[in-house]
Amino acid sequence: MEEDSTMNDYEVNSTIHEEDSVFSNLFEAESSSVNKPCSSWYNSRMIETDEGEICWIPEVEEDVRPVKGQVFDTIDDCIEMYERYAYQAGFDTRLSTQKKTNSGVVRLKYILCNKEGKPQGVSIDTLNHENSGKRVRISSLQVTGCEAHVIFKLIEGRQSYILDEFQEKHNHQLNSVEHRHLSRRQRKLGISEMTFINKVSTSNIGATRAHHIYSNMLGSYKNTHGTVNDFKNYKNKINCFISSSDAQMLVNRMENRREHVPNFTFEYKVKDNSELECMFWADETTKANFKEFGDIISFDATYRTNRYNMMFVPFTGIDNHKKTVSIGAGMLRDETTDSYVWLLKAFLDTFGSQPKMVVTDQDAAMKKAVALVGKRMFDNTDFKKKFNDIVWNISLSTKTFEKRWAEIMKEFKLEEHPWFMHMYDIRSTWIPAYFTDLPMSGLMRTTSRSESENSFFSNFTSGGAMLIQFMMSYESAMERQGSRLEVLDHQTHNKRPPLQTPLLIEEHACNVYTRTIFLLVQKEIYLGSWRCSRHSVTSGMQGCDVIVVKEIREVKKNIQKVVVGKKKDKNVEVVEDIKIVDPEEAEDETENETGMGSTTKTVEKVYTFQSLHVQQIPEKYILRRWKKDLIPPGMRTRRYIGEGASSEECERMGNELHFMVDVCVDILQKDEEKLSHFVEKVRALKDEIEAAHSNSRSNDHDEAIERFLGVTKPSNNDVQNPPVLPYKGCGKDSRFKSLNEKVTEKYLKPKRKCRKCGTLTSDHDARNCEKKKAEKAKAEAVAQALEKLEKK
């Protein structure tokens, strides 16, 4: 490029002081007429025109600098060339005017410096109360009227473009080399960044943490395309894309899944105004869980999982590893009776039968009221201890419970208390003494299992999530849960615990039960072998033998037993029990979690089996729910592939490719020459693939979002988003307000004249005026002084 002859070199006064380091870095003081770079870290040189204007001209490699008359095959090649030049020069570009032929072919294209244009003024009058609260937006872009640009024209008779005009002078300082990563080109999020943001969002990782993690993975923030704000903007773009179509997109996604995934159930209900009200869903894994572990379930609503404040209601069971598993889930707009009736009906219609027992918490408002009423008793008496002793004591009979309940109510004068009267009326639904015939499977306390499940889901969900984002987080949580249980299945088959006795019945238990359950049974087998002995054997009715078993075990001191010895623990005594065991009647006894009865009865049964030379646990004592291999391998972690998403096999191969590239980079990371050669090979392969699939590949962010969500955005919404409702029992906004916010609110508050002090203010009135308080205090002081004088 020939430079304009009207331009003169900018000369810096040689009298600049050495301490003026800022200017000495910007300019290199020389009196010669040769242009010099401004600084070692700025790729530009500064010149001054005859009119006295200062301009900057980029200094880049010659093969990157645009040359007037250059020819390009496509308009995309033109844009790519100028953006590459702008990146090295240190400025951003903006696409501008574009003209097309009648056939739709671009014939003229302007590309400008991003600082082109003039700043627009903003009119703000702070004395006007109507707009005094307005704030001037601080833009991140400062336009300076820069005239640097290029113009590309279509060559007549050819499908090529020529660089018709190139203006390289800028009226602003260009970015330094160290700030290249902050240029608009480098901050543009690529497919890697967008995919990473999408995937980690299903684990409740926001944009800020996602940027920090991704930057650490790449080794530096400079290697990451985009700043924290760019990551946040992409998250906001997803929310804006979903916006009013949230409920409809969720319904479409779930219906697509119901259509293509075997044995998947999805039901929903809308109000008269088409707003989403209730949902219930269950896949083949949750149905298999209900079949094997659905004898006793619990459910409890949890909050703050989505921006509409819909209650999330997971149904929970205990699997054969004694771990929490999901048995379907629902969402409710409110906690009314009608909503729960609909949800439970959907549950019964899906599974075809009801569990033996359902455990749930009481209403939260009721629990709060009880806490307020009983606070005095809990703090000042032993009511809590006595009450818990009868409520959670699984060894009490119903008659004993009723007797002790009456005693406690009388002692603390609660006979007429409405809540305790109501709870006593429904005692058969919540007191363990009334359902001792059912194995609880670890679900004795709702707060320990349901709240644990809710805590687990909170690691994946966010209170500000859209409904469809919540569903993706739920699926991620289910995959995590299934992966954890598959690890336990693998350990059951590959980590056999050492046997503690030579009994064949112990080996049989190891082959039947999961590893977790076997460790419990193994303890009972060991105790039965060493703590029990045969006291006597007599012939019973119908030719059956009755075995009298003597067991030595540890009990608390307050239990009346015959003491045969003492241990070091002062709270424990070793006692001797004599039990009569009839093997034929053992089937009718209460079963514990392993199916063999309470701990004491299990020990007795083990010894009885040993006495009768039984080598395997009889089938009637083995609960199916504790056996191995109840859920088919792979079912728990089977994934749903939505619309436009890659298949599971393609995803696997993609991950394998990432692994191979990482291995190659690790091997070559200290050999710059070989690593550069490897990069060139990969770049050439990338260009070849992009050229072959140029028509099928799209850079549209909306399409990328639809691929991530697994559903396309509908043109109309038959199902409307639910309104944002407050959480049940939530109080007022208790956040701390900033000083500026307080001052603004005080300024905008209407002012009135105080009748007492005459001040125009919004702080007080005549009732709480400081002048009134001072006069009252003065009057009281005078009255007290007079009273003292009168006494004297």
Coordinates of C-alpha atoms in Angstrom, one line a residue, residues 70-633:
Q70 CA -7.2 -8.8 -4.0
V71 CA -9.7 -11.4 -5.3
F72 CA -11.7 -13.8 -3.2
D73 CA -13.9 -16.7 -4.1
T74 CA -16.8 -16.1 -1.6
I75 CA -18.0 -13.2 0.6
D76 CA -17.2 -15.4 3.6
D77 CA -13.6 -15.5 2.5
C78 CA -13.6 -11.7 2.3
I79 CA -14.9 -11.4 5.9
E80 CA -12.5 -14.1 7.2
M81 CA -9.5 -12.3 5.7
Y82 CA -10.4 -8.9 7.2
E83 CA -11.2 -10.3 10.6
R84 CA -7.8 -12.1 10.6
Y85 CA -6.1 -8.8 9.8
A86 CA -8.1 -7.0 12.5
Y87 CA -7.1 -9.6 15.1
Q88 CA -3.4 -9.1 14.4
A89 CA -3.8 -5.3 14.2
G90 CA -5.7 -5.0 17.4
F91 CA -9.2 -3.8 16.6
D92 CA -12.7 -5.3 16.2
T93 CA -14.8 -5.2 13.0
R94 CA -18.5 -4.7 12.3
L95 CA -20.5 -5.8 9.2
S96 CA -22.2 -2.9 7.6
T97 CA -24.0 -2.1 4.4
Q98 CA -24.7 -5.0 2.0
K99 CA -26.4 -4.8 -1.4
K100 CA -27.7 -7.8 -3.4
T101 CA -28.5 -8.5 -7.0
N102 CA -32.1 -9.4 -8.1
S103 CA -31.1 -13.0 -7.8
G104 CA -30.1 -12.5 -4.1
V105 CA -26.3 -12.6 -4.6
V106 CA -24.3 -10.1 -2.6
R107 CA -22.7 -7.6 -4.9
L108 CA -21.4 -5.0 -2.4
K109 CA -20.2 -5.5 1.2
Y110 CA -18.9 -2.9 3.7
I111 CA -16.9 -4.0 6.8
L112 CA -16.1 -1.2 9.3
C113 CA -14.0 -0.7 12.4
N114 CA -16.1 -1.3 15.4
K115 CA -15.5 2.2 16.7
E116 CA -17.1 3.8 13.6
G117 CA -20.0 6.2 14.4
K118 CA -20.7 9.0 16.8
P119 CA -21.8 8.6 20.4
Q120 CA -25.4 9.4 21.1
G121 CA -26.2 11.7 23.9
V122 CA -28.6 10.9 26.8
S123 CA -30.8 13.5 28.3
I124 CA -31.3 13.1 32.1
D125 CA -32.7 15.8 34.4
T126 CA -32.1 14.7 38.0
L127 CA -34.4 17.6 39.3
N128 CA -37.3 16.0 37.5
H129 CA -38.9 13.4 39.9
E130 CA -40.2 11.3 37.0
N131 CA -36.8 10.4 35.6
S132 CA -34.5 11.1 38.6
G133 CA -34.2 7.4 39.3
K134 CA -33.0 6.7 35.8
R135 CA -29.4 5.6 35.4
V136 CA -27.2 6.2 32.4
R137 CA -26.0 2.9 30.9
I138 CA -22.2 2.6 30.8
S139 CA -21.5 1.1 27.5
S140 CA -18.5 -1.2 27.0
L141 CA -17.9 0.2 23.5
Q142 CA -16.6 3.7 22.9
V143 CA -17.2 4.9 19.4
T144 CA -14.8 7.5 18.0
G145 CA -16.0 8.0 14.5
C146 CA -13.2 5.9 13.1
E147 CA -13.2 5.7 9.3
A148 CA -11.1 2.5 8.8
H149 CA -13.0 0.2 6.5
V150 CA -12.9 -2.1 3.5
I151 CA -15.4 -2.5 0.5
F152 CA -15.8 -5.7 -1.5
K153 CA -17.5 -5.7 -4.9
L154 CA -18.7 -8.6 -7.0
I155 CA -16.7 -9.0 -10.2
E156 CA -19.1 -8.8 -13.2
G157 CA -19.4 -12.0 -15.0
R158 CA -17.7 -13.9 -12.2
Q159 CA -18.7 -15.4 -8.9
S160 CA -15.7 -13.7 -7.2
Y161 CA -15.1 -10.6 -5.1
I162 CA -12.5 -7.9 -5.3
L163 CA -11.2 -5.6 -2.6
D164 CA -12.3 -2.3 -4.0
E165 CA -11.4 0.1 -1.2
F166 CA -9.2 -0.2 1.9
Q167 CA -8.8 2.5 4.5
E168 CA -6.3 1.5 7.1
K169 CA -6.0 4.6 9.3
H170 CA -7.6 4.6 12.7
N171 CA -8.3 7.6 14.9
H172 CA -7.9 5.6 18.1
Q173 CA -5.2 3.6 19.7
L174 CA -5.2 -0.1 18.9
N175 CA -5.3 -2.9 21.3
S176 CA -2.0 -4.4 22.6
V177 CA -0.8 -7.9 21.8
E178 CA -1.5 -8.9 25.4
H179 CA -5.1 -7.9 25.0
R180 CA -5.8 -9.9 21.8
H181 CA -7.8 -12.5 23.7
L182 CA -10.3 -9.8 24.7
S183 CA -11.0 -8.9 21.1
R184 CA -14.5 -9.4 19.7
R185 CA -13.2 -12.2 17.5
Q186 CA -11.6 -14.1 20.3
R187 CA -14.4 -13.6 22.7
K188 CA -16.9 -15.2 20.4
L189 CA -17.9 -18.5 22.0
G190 CA -17.2 -21.6 20.0
I191 CA -19.0 -24.9 20.0
S192 CA -16.6 -26.2 22.8
E193 CA -17.5 -23.4 25.1
M194 CA -21.2 -23.5 24.4
T195 CA -21.3 -27.3 24.9
F196 CA -19.4 -27.0 28.1
I197 CA -21.8 -24.4 29.5
N198 CA -24.8 -26.5 28.5
K199 CA -23.5 -29.7 30.1
V200 CA -22.3 -28.3 33.4
S201 CA -25.5 -26.3 33.8
T202 CA -27.3 -29.7 34.4
S203 CA -25.2 -30.1 37.5
N204 CA -26.2 -26.6 38.9
I205 CA -22.9 -24.9 37.8
G206 CA -23.5 -21.3 36.8
A207 CA -21.7 -19.2 34.2
T208 CA -19.1 -17.8 36.6
R209 CA -18.0 -21.2 37.9
A210 CA -18.2 -22.7 34.4
H211 CA -15.8 -20.0 33.1
H212 CA -13.4 -20.6 36.0
I213 CA -13.4 -24.4 35.5
Y214 CA -13.1 -24.2 31.8
S215 CA -10.2 -21.7 32.0
N216 CA -8.4 -24.0 34.4
M217 CA -8.9 -26.9 32.0
L218 CA -7.2 -24.9 29.2
G219 CA -4.4 -23.7 31.5
S220 CA -5.2 -19.9 31.4
Y221 CA -8.0 -17.4 31.1
K222 CA -6.3 -16.1 28.0
N223 CA -6.9 -19.5 26.3
T224 CA -10.6 -19.3 26.8
H225 CA -12.9 -17.8 24.2
G226 CA -15.1 -15.3 26.1
T227 CA -15.0 -13.6 29.4
V228 CA -17.3 -14.4 32.4
N229 CA -19.8 -11.9 31.1
D230 CA -19.8 -13.6 27.7
F231 CA -20.6 -16.9 29.5
K232 CA -23.4 -15.1 31.4
N233 CA -24.8 -13.6 28.2
Y234 CA -25.0 -17.0 26.6
K235 CA -26.9 -18.4 29.6
N236 CA -29.3 -15.4 29.3
K237 CA -29.6 -16.0 25.6
I238 CA -30.8 -19.6 26.3
N239 CA -33.4 -18.3 28.8
C240 CA -34.6 -15.6 26.3
F241 CA -34.8 -18.2 23.6
I242 CA -37.0 -20.4 25.7
S243 CA -39.0 -17.6 27.4
S244 CA -42.8 -18.0 26.9
S245 CA -42.4 -21.4 25.2
D246 CA -40.9 -23.1 28.3
A247 CA -44.0 -25.2 29.3
Q248 CA -44.8 -26.1 25.7
M249 CA -41.2 -27.1 25.0
L250 CA -41.2 -29.3 28.1
V251 CA -44.4 -31.0 27.2
N252 CA -43.2 -31.6 23.6
R253 CA -39.9 -33.0 24.8
M254 CA -41.7 -35.4 27.2
E255 CA -44.2 -36.4 24.6
N256 CA -41.4 -37.1 22.1
R257 CA -39.8 -39.3 24.8
R258 CA -43.1 -41.1 25.4
E259 CA -43.4 -41.8 21.7
H260 CA -39.8 -43.1 21.2
V261 CA -38.8 -44.6 24.6
P262 CA -40.4 -47.9 25.6
N263 CA -42.4 -48.0 28.8
F264 CA -42.2 -44.3 29.4
T265 CA -45.2 -42.5 31.1
F266 CA -45.9 -38.8 31.1
E267 CA -49.1 -37.2 32.3
Y268 CA -49.9 -33.5 32.7
K269 CA -52.8 -31.2 33.6
V270 CA -53.5 -27.6 32.6
K271 CA -55.9 -25.0 34.0
D272 CA -58.8 -23.4 32.1
N273 CA -56.4 -20.7 31.0
S274 CA -54.0 -23.3 29.5
E275 CA -51.4 -22.7 32.3
L276 CA -49.5 -25.8 33.3
E277 CA -50.7 -27.1 36.7
C278 CA -49.5 -30.6 37.4
M279 CA -47.1 -33.2 35.9
F280 CA -46.1 -36.8 36.6
W281 CA -43.6 -39.0 34.8
A282 CA -41.9 -42.4 35.2
D283 CA -39.5 -44.3 32.9
E284 CA -38.7 -48.0 32.7
T285 CA -36.1 -47.7 35.5
T286 CA -38.4 -46.2 38.0
K287 CA -41.1 -48.8 37.0
A288 CA -38.5 -51.6 37.6
N289 CA -37.7 -49.9 41.0
F290 CA -41.4 -49.9 41.9
K291 CA -41.8 -53.6 41.0
E292 CA -38.9 -54.7 43.2
F293 CA -38.8 -52.1 45.9
G294 CA -42.2 -50.4 45.9
D295 CA -43.6 -52.1 49.0
I296 CA -42.9 -49.0 51.0
I297 CA -42.3 -45.6 49.5
S298 CA -42.1 -42.0 50.8
F299 CA -42.7 -38.7 49.1
D300 CA -42.3 -35.1 50.2
A301 CA -42.4 -31.9 48.2
T302 CA -39.3 -29.8 47.8
Y303 CA -39.0 -26.2 46.7
R304 CA -36.6 -23.9 44.8
T305 CA -36.0 -26.1 41.8
N306 CA -37.4 -23.8 39.1
R307 CA -38.2 -20.2 38.5
Y308 CA -42.0 -20.7 38.7
N309 CA -41.8 -22.1 42.2
M310 CA -43.6 -25.3 41.2
M311 CA -43.2 -28.0 43.9
F312 CA -41.1 -31.0 42.9
V313 CA -42.4 -34.2 44.4
P314 CA -40.1 -37.2 44.1
F315 CA -41.3 -40.7 45.1
T316 CA -38.6 -42.5 47.0
G317 CA -37.8 -46.2 47.8
I318 CA -35.0 -48.3 49.2
D319 CA -33.2 -50.7 46.8
N320 CA -31.4 -53.9 47.5
H321 CA -28.3 -52.0 48.5
K322 CA -30.2 -50.0 51.1
K323 CA -29.7 -46.9 48.9
T324 CA -32.4 -44.4 48.0
V325 CA -33.9 -44.8 44.5
S326 CA -36.4 -42.8 42.6
I327 CA -39.9 -44.3 41.9
G328 CA -41.4 -41.7 39.6
A329 CA -41.7 -37.9 40.2
G330 CA -44.2 -35.1 39.8
M331 CA -44.5 -31.3 39.9
L332 CA -47.3 -29.4 41.4
R333 CA -48.3 -25.7 41.1
D334 CA -49.7 -25.8 44.7
E335 CA -50.1 -28.2 47.6
T336 CA -53.9 -28.3 47.6
T337 CA -55.9 -31.5 48.1
D338 CA -57.0 -31.6 44.5
S339 CA -53.4 -31.4 43.3
Y340 CA -52.2 -34.3 45.5
V341 CA -55.3 -36.3 44.5
W342 CA -54.4 -35.9 40.8
L343 CA -50.8 -36.8 41.4
L344 CA -51.6 -39.9 43.4
K345 CA -54.1 -41.0 40.8
A346 CA -51.5 -40.6 38.1
F347 CA -49.1 -42.7 40.2
L348 CA -51.7 -45.5 40.7
D349 CA -52.6 -45.5 37.0
T350 CA -49.0 -45.7 36.0
F351 CA -47.9 -48.6 38.3
G352 CA -51.2 -50.4 38.5
S353 CA -51.1 -51.1 42.2
Q354 CA -50.5 -49.2 45.4
P355 CA -47.6 -49.8 47.9
K356 CA -48.1 -51.5 51.2
M357 CA -47.2 -48.3 53.0
V358 CA -46.7 -44.6 52.1
V359 CA -44.6 -42.5 54.4
T360 CA -44.7 -38.7 54.1
D361 CA -44.2 -35.5 56.2
Q362 CA -47.0 -33.5 57.7
D363 CA -47.9 -30.0 56.4
A364 CA -45.0 -27.6 57.0
A365 CA -47.3 -25.0 58.5
M366 CA -48.7 -27.5 61.0
K367 CA -45.1 -28.4 62.1
K368 CA -44.4 -24.7 62.6
A369 CA -47.5 -24.3 64.7
V370 CA -46.7 -27.3 66.9
A371 CA -43.1 -26.0 67.4
L372 CA -44.5 -22.7 68.7
V373 CA -47.0 -24.3 71.0
G374 CA -44.5 -26.9 72.4
K375 CA -41.4 -24.7 72.7
R376 CA -41.9 -24.1 76.4
M377 CA -42.3 -27.8 77.1
F378 CA -39.4 -28.9 75.0
D379 CA -37.1 -26.3 76.6
N380 CA -38.1 -26.7 80.3
T381 CA -39.3 -30.3 80.7
D382 CA -38.4 -33.8 79.7
F383 CA -41.5 -33.9 77.5
K384 CA -39.5 -34.4 74.3
K385 CA -37.7 -37.4 75.6
K386 CA -40.8 -39.1 76.9
F387 CA -42.7 -38.3 73.7
N388 CA -40.0 -39.7 71.5
D389 CA -39.7 -42.8 73.6
I390 CA -43.3 -43.9 72.7
V391 CA -43.4 -42.6 69.2
W392 CA -40.2 -44.2 67.8
N393 CA -40.1 -47.3 70.0
I394 CA -40.8 -50.2 67.5
S395 CA -40.9 -52.7 70.4
L396 CA -44.1 -51.2 72.0
S397 CA -47.4 -52.9 71.6
T398 CA -50.5 -50.9 70.7
K399 CA -51.9 -51.3 74.2
T400 CA -48.7 -50.1 75.8
F401 CA -48.5 -47.2 73.5
E402 CA -52.1 -46.0 74.2
K403 CA -51.5 -46.3 78.0
R404 CA -48.2 -44.4 78.0
W405 CA -49.7 -41.7 75.6
A406 CA -52.5 -41.1 78.1
E407 CA -50.0 -40.8 80.9
I408 CA -47.9 -38.2 79.1
M409 CA -51.0 -36.2 78.1
K410 CA -52.2 -36.1 81.7
E411 CA -48.8 -35.2 83.1
F412 CA -48.3 -32.2 80.8
K413 CA -52.0 -31.3 80.7
L414 CA -52.5 -31.8 77.0
E415 CA -55.7 -33.8 77.1
E416 CA -57.6 -31.1 75.4
H417 CA -54.9 -29.9 73.0
P418 CA -56.5 -30.0 69.5
W419 CA -53.3 -31.1 67.6
F420 CA -52.5 -33.9 70.0
M421 CA -56.1 -35.0 69.9
H422 CA -56.0 -35.1 66.2
M423 CA -52.7 -37.0 66.1
Y424 CA -54.0 -39.6 68.5
D425 CA -57.1 -40.1 66.3
I426 CA -54.9 -41.0 63.3
R427 CA -52.3 -42.9 65.4
S428 CA -52.7 -46.0 63.2
T429 CA -51.2 -44.0 60.2
W430 CA -48.0 -42.9 61.9
I431 CA -47.1 -44.8 65.1
P432 CA -44.7 -47.8 64.4
A433 CA -46.6 -49.9 66.9
Y434 CA -49.5 -50.2 64.5
F435 CA -47.6 -51.5 61.5
T436 CA -45.0 -53.8 63.1
D437 CA -46.0 -56.5 60.7
L438 CA -44.5 -54.6 57.7
P439 CA -40.7 -54.5 57.0
M440 CA -39.9 -50.7 56.9
S441 CA -36.8 -51.2 54.7
G442 CA -35.0 -48.3 56.3
L443 CA -37.9 -45.8 55.7
M444 CA -38.9 -45.4 59.4
R445 CA -38.2 -41.7 59.5
T446 CA -39.3 -39.6 56.5
T447 CA -36.9 -36.8 57.3
S448 CA -34.0 -39.1 56.9
R449 CA -34.8 -40.4 53.5
S450 CA -37.0 -37.9 51.7
E451 CA -35.0 -34.9 52.9
S452 CA -31.8 -36.8 51.8
E453 CA -33.3 -37.3 48.4
N454 CA -34.3 -33.6 48.2
S455 CA -30.7 -32.7 49.2
F456 CA -29.4 -34.9 46.5
F457 CA -31.5 -33.2 43.8
S458 CA -30.5 -29.7 45.1
N459 CA -27.0 -30.5 43.7
F460 CA -28.4 -30.6 40.2
T461 CA -31.3 -28.1 40.2
S462 CA -31.4 -24.3 40.6
G463 CA -34.2 -22.0 41.8
G464 CA -33.8 -19.9 38.6
A465 CA -34.0 -22.7 36.1
M466 CA -36.6 -23.0 33.3
L467 CA -38.8 -26.0 33.4
I468 CA -37.1 -27.7 30.5
Q469 CA -33.7 -27.0 32.1
F470 CA -35.0 -28.5 35.4
M471 CA -36.0 -31.7 33.5
M472 CA -32.5 -32.0 32.0
S473 CA -31.0 -31.5 35.5
Y474 CA -33.4 -34.2 36.8
E475 CA -32.2 -36.6 34.1
S476 CA -28.6 -35.8 35.0
A477 CA -29.4 -36.6 38.6
M478 CA -31.0 -39.9 37.7
E479 CA -28.0 -40.9 35.6
R480 CA -25.7 -40.1 38.6
Q481 CA -28.0 -42.1 40.9
G482 CA -27.9 -45.1 38.5
S483 CA -24.2 -44.9 38.0
R484 CA -23.7 -45.1 41.8
L485 CA -25.9 -48.1 42.1
E486 CA -24.2 -49.9 39.2
V487 CA -20.9 -49.5 41.0
L488 CA -22.5 -51.3 44.0
D489 CA -23.8 -54.0 41.7
H490 CA -20.3 -54.5 40.3
Q491 CA -18.8 -54.6 43.8
T492 CA -21.3 -57.3 44.8
H493 CA -20.0 -59.5 42.0
N494 CA -16.3 -58.7 42.3
K495 CA -15.6 -57.9 46.0
R496 CA -16.6 -60.9 48.0
P497 CA -16.2 -60.3 51.8
P498 CA -14.2 -62.9 53.7
L499 CA -16.3 -65.5 55.4
Q500 CA -16.1 -65.5 59.2
T501 CA -17.4 -69.1 59.9
P502 CA -17.0 -72.5 58.3
L503 CA -20.8 -72.7 58.0
L504 CA -22.3 -73.4 54.5
I505 CA -25.2 -71.2 55.4
E506 CA -22.9 -68.2 55.4
E507 CA -21.6 -69.0 52.0
H508 CA -25.2 -69.4 50.7
A509 CA -26.1 -66.0 52.1
C510 CA -23.1 -64.5 50.3
N511 CA -24.4 -66.0 47.0
V512 CA -27.9 -64.8 47.5
Y513 CA -27.8 -61.3 49.0
T514 CA -26.1 -58.1 47.8
R515 CA -22.9 -57.2 49.4
T516 CA -24.5 -54.6 51.7
I517 CA -27.2 -57.0 53.0
F518 CA -24.8 -59.9 53.3
L519 CA -22.6 -57.9 55.7
L520 CA -25.6 -57.5 58.0
V521 CA -26.6 -61.2 57.7
Q522 CA -23.0 -62.3 58.2
K523 CA -23.0 -60.4 61.6
E524 CA -26.1 -62.3 62.7
I525 CA -24.6 -65.6 61.6
Y526 CA -21.5 -65.0 63.5
L527 CA -23.4 -64.1 66.7
G528 CA -25.6 -67.1 66.3
S529 CA -22.5 -69.3 66.1
W530 CA -20.7 -68.0 69.2
R531 CA -23.4 -66.6 71.5
C532 CA -26.1 -69.3 71.4
S533 CA -26.1 -72.9 72.8
R534 CA -28.7 -75.5 72.9
H535 CA -30.4 -75.7 76.4
S536 CA -32.7 -78.7 75.7
V537 CA -34.6 -80.5 72.9
T538 CA -38.1 -81.9 73.5
S539 CA -40.6 -83.6 71.2
G540 CA -43.5 -81.4 70.5
M541 CA -46.9 -82.0 68.9
Q542 CA -47.2 -83.7 65.5
G543 CA -43.7 -85.1 65.8
C544 CA -42.0 -81.7 65.8
D545 CA -38.9 -81.0 67.9
V546 CA -38.9 -78.0 70.2
I547 CA -35.5 -76.6 70.8
V548 CA -34.7 -74.4 73.9
V549 CA -31.9 -72.0 72.9
K550 CA -29.8 -70.1 75.4
E551 CA -28.4 -66.8 74.2
I552 CA -25.8 -64.5 75.8
R553 CA -26.2 -60.9 74.7
E554 CA -25.6 -57.3 75.8
V555 CA -28.5 -55.2 77.1
K556 CA -28.9 -51.9 78.9
K557 CA -28.9 -52.0 82.7
N558 CA -32.4 -50.8 83.2
I559 CA -33.8 -54.1 81.7
Q560 CA -34.6 -56.7 84.4
K561 CA -32.5 -59.7 83.5
V562 CA -30.4 -62.3 85.3
V563 CA -26.9 -61.0 85.3
V564 CA -24.2 -63.5 84.6
G565 CA -21.2 -61.2 84.1
K566 CA -20.2 -57.6 83.5
K567 CA -18.2 -55.8 80.9
K568 CA -16.1 -52.6 81.3
D569 CA -18.9 -50.5 79.8
K570 CA -21.0 -49.3 82.8
N571 CA -24.1 -48.9 80.7
V572 CA -24.0 -52.5 79.4
E573 CA -24.6 -55.8 81.1
V574 CA -24.2 -59.3 79.7
V575 CA -27.4 -61.3 80.3
E576 CA -28.5 -64.8 79.5
D577 CA -31.8 -65.4 77.7
I578 CA -33.6 -68.7 77.3
K579 CA -35.9 -68.9 74.3
I580 CA -38.1 -71.7 73.0
V581 CA -37.8 -71.9 69.2
D582 CA -40.3 -73.9 67.1
P583 CA -38.9 -74.0 63.5
E584 CA -42.4 -74.7 62.1
E585 CA -43.8 -71.5 63.8
A586 CA -41.0 -69.2 62.9
E587 CA -42.6 -68.3 59.7
D588 CA -45.3 -66.3 61.5
E589 CA -42.8 -64.1 63.4
T590 CA -42.1 -60.5 62.7
E591 CA -39.5 -60.1 60.0
N592 CA -36.8 -57.6 60.0
E593 CA -35.1 -56.0 57.0
T594 CA -33.3 -59.2 55.9
G595 CA -36.5 -61.2 56.2
M596 CA -35.4 -63.3 59.1
G597 CA -37.0 -61.4 62.0
S598 CA -35.6 -59.0 64.6
T599 CA -31.9 -59.2 65.5
T600 CA -32.5 -61.5 68.5
K601 CA -34.8 -63.8 66.5
T602 CA -32.3 -63.8 63.6
V603 CA -29.6 -65.1 65.9
E604 CA -31.9 -67.7 67.3
K605 CA -32.9 -68.9 63.8
V606 CA -29.3 -69.1 62.8
Y607 CA -28.5 -71.3 65.7
T608 CA -31.6 -73.4 65.1
F609 CA -30.6 -73.9 61.4
Q610 CA -27.1 -74.9 62.7
S611 CA -28.6 -77.4 65.1
L612 CA -30.8 -78.9 62.4
H613 CA -27.8 -79.1 60.0
V614 CA -29.5 -76.7 57.6
Q615 CA -27.0 -75.7 54.9
Q616 CA -29.0 -73.0 53.1
I617 CA -31.3 -70.3 54.3
P618 CA -34.9 -71.5 53.7
E619 CA -36.5 -69.5 50.8
K620 CA -39.4 -68.3 53.0
Y621 CA -36.8 -66.3 55.1
I622 CA -35.3 -64.5 52.1
L623 CA -37.0 -61.3 51.0
R624 CA -36.7 -60.9 47.3
R625 CA -36.0 -57.2 47.6
W626 CA -32.5 -57.9 49.1
K627 CA -31.4 -60.3 46.4
K628 CA -28.7 -59.7 43.8
D629 CA -29.4 -58.8 40.1
L630 CA -33.0 -57.5 40.5
I631 CA -32.4 -54.6 38.0
P632 CA -31.0 -55.5 34.6
P633 CA -27.5 -54.1 34.0

